[in-house]
Amino acid sequence: MAKTRVALEITEDSVRAVEVTDGRSPTLLAAGEVMLPPGAAKDSEIVDRDVVVGALRRLWTDAGIKGRNVVLGVGGRRVLVREHSSTLRETALVRQALPFDVQDRLPVPVDQAVLDFIPTHVDDEGMHGLMVAAVSEQMEDLVSVLAEAGLTADSIDLLAFGYCRALAGLAPKGVTGMLIGIGEHTTQVVIATDGVPQFARAIPIDVPRGEARVAEVEAAPTELETLTGFRTGGVEESADGAIRSRGDLRRARTAVATPPAGVPEAPAADAMSADLQDVLIDLVTRLRGTVSFYRDRTDAAPVAVTFITGLHTDHPRLQAALAQVAGTEVRRITGADLVRVKNGLHPAVDERIAPTVALLLGGTK
């Protein structure tokens, strides 16, 4: 059997993982997701260890994942990514100096943080790049939970950096691209050139998930249409709702199931549409501010192409709104756009796994 690699995310709503073959042309062999009950986890933080451990064990069994060593992706509200510059010109030296240089910029004492530095470029003033800071206790807790489930974390990677590597394969060589990933509780915005990150931000915002789809209706222009050109109406909920681990594909096993007995039916379309519309208005407004902040930098490379993935990005009106924010055409991507998939992949799984798959992608072209 070919050597494989596994990536894992632990989100507030679920645990999801993918297994792909190693090498230049990775192929997806297994993918799945197990939903978590409310309160079991929060933004890559473990609240109920027993529940999360049980969900991980079930995910490996039901999705048919063989590898036990994983790349763990994180990217919640408590992981800080900010620009950092140093007069030093060697990456190792910059990393050694980080605790002294950034201690006043951290939300926790420096001895309670895990720090890293990703260089982007060097000029006459020194080395420039991105500083990453996470709470060490949170990272240690994640690793210990994996161990309890029989898994080993070979590395911990930022979801945003996985997206940057994905851009290396999506955007033409030498072209600066942007990727917007809309998650259930955090939306990632990354800008990179040939896989080298130029900018990364995580926007905390709760977006309804499941199989919700925004239905276009004939009505007077809404506030969202006025602000962004995006018009929305009712919402439809599909029969299978949120995905759960229950795959049966042999070569590309995926996790999909109907809601368990006793779960109430989805709310009526009209009852959900107003809430979803308010969320999307807020999201587009925040994205506009984030992109404007990047463009206002004196060294900002112009973004020539934009990719989007995640919740509701299949709706053309939201695509139009995001294109207006980006100032470029947008292309929607899913996990199947990042790796080869044999024997198909269930659309509900494909919709969610792009950030997980991106964790396993190689570096620059």
mmCIF file of C-alpha atoms in Angstrom, residues 7-17 33-34 36 40-49 51-53 55-56 59-60 70-76 138-139 141-147 149 151 153 159 184-185 356 359:
data_model
loop_
_atom_site.group_PDB
_atom_site.id
_atom_site.type_symbol
_atom_site.label_atom_id
_atom_site.label_comp_id
_atom_site.label_asym_id
_atom_site.label_seq_id
_atom_site.Cartn_x
_atom_site.Cartn_y
_atom_site.Cartn_z
ATOM 1 C CA ALA A 7 -4.795 15.749 8.289
ATOM 2 C CA LEU A 8 -7.231 16.461 11.111
ATOM 3 C CA GLU A 9 -9.314 19.398 12.303
ATOM 4 C CA ILE A 10 -11.127 19.653 15.630
ATOM 5 C CA THR A 11 -13.753 22.358 15.340
ATOM 6 C CA GLU A 12 -16.545 23.526 17.607
ATOM 7 C CA ASP A 13 -19.025 21.434 15.644
ATOM 8 C CA SER A 14 -17.123 18.369 14.533
ATOM 9 C CA VAL A 15 -13.934 16.426 14.018
ATOM 10 C CA ARG A 16 -13.005 15.880 10.381
ATOM 11 C CA ALA A 17 -10.052 14.193 8.727
ATOM 12 C CA GLU A 33 -16.546 13.970 9.692
ATOM 13 C CA VAL A 34 -18.222 13.199 13.019
ATOM 14 C CA LEU A 36 -19.804 16.900 18.193
ATOM 15 C CA ALA A 40 -17.608 19.450 23.582
ATOM 16 C CA ALA A 41 -15.054 21.665 21.835
ATOM 17 C CA LYS A 42 -14.615 25.298 20.910
ATOM 18 C CA ASP A 43 -12.302 26.665 18.227
ATOM 19 C CA SER A 44 -9.670 23.938 18.422
ATOM 20 C CA GLU A 45 -9.996 23.841 22.218
ATOM 21 C CA ILE A 46 -11.100 20.696 24.034
ATOM 22 C CA VAL A 47 -13.877 21.075 26.602
ATOM 23 C CA ASP A 48 -15.111 17.476 27.019
ATOM 24 C CA ARG A 49 -12.160 15.139 26.497
ATOM 25 C CA VAL A 51 -16.595 13.027 23.943
ATOM 26 C CA VAL A 52 -13.868 14.249 21.579
ATOM 27 C CA VAL A 53 -11.784 11.101 22.048
ATOM 28 C CA ALA A 55 -15.613 11.023 18.178
ATOM 29 C CA LEU A 56 -12.043 10.632 16.900
ATOM 30 C CA LEU A 59 -14.204 8.847 12.734
ATOM 31 C CA TRP A 60 -11.192 6.612 12.091
ATOM 32 C CA VAL A 70 -1.631 13.303 11.687
ATOM 33 C CA VAL A 71 -1.064 16.913 10.778
ATOM 34 C CA LEU A 72 -3.344 18.814 13.149
ATOM 35 C CA GLY A 73 -4.821 22.021 11.779
ATOM 36 C CA VAL A 74 -5.670 24.936 14.070
ATOM 37 C CA GLY A 75 -6.978 28.400 13.351
ATOM 38 C CA GLY A 76 -9.376 29.645 15.993
ATOM 39 C CA GLN A 138 -4.234 24.655 24.424
ATOM 40 C CA MET A 139 -1.752 22.992 22.046
ATOM 41 C CA ASP A 141 -4.209 19.608 25.475
ATOM 42 C CA LEU A 142 -4.911 18.896 21.810
ATOM 43 C CA VAL A 143 -1.862 16.644 21.533
ATOM 44 C CA SER A 144 -2.804 14.705 24.673
ATOM 45 C CA VAL A 145 -6.373 14.157 23.442
ATOM 46 C CA LEU A 146 -5.017 12.754 20.187
ATOM 47 C CA ALA A 147 -2.756 10.402 22.127
ATOM 48 C CA ALA A 149 -7.505 8.374 20.883
ATOM 49 C CA LEU A 151 -3.235 9.173 17.328
ATOM 50 C CA ALA A 153 0.424 14.683 16.080
ATOM 51 C CA LEU A 159 -5.159 26.446 8.523
ATOM 52 C CA GLU A 184 -18.857 27.645 10.802
ATOM 53 C CA HIS A 185 -17.297 30.021 13.338
ATOM 54 C CA THR A 356 -8.259 19.931 5.863
ATOM 55 C CA LEU A 359 -2.924 21.102 5.342
#
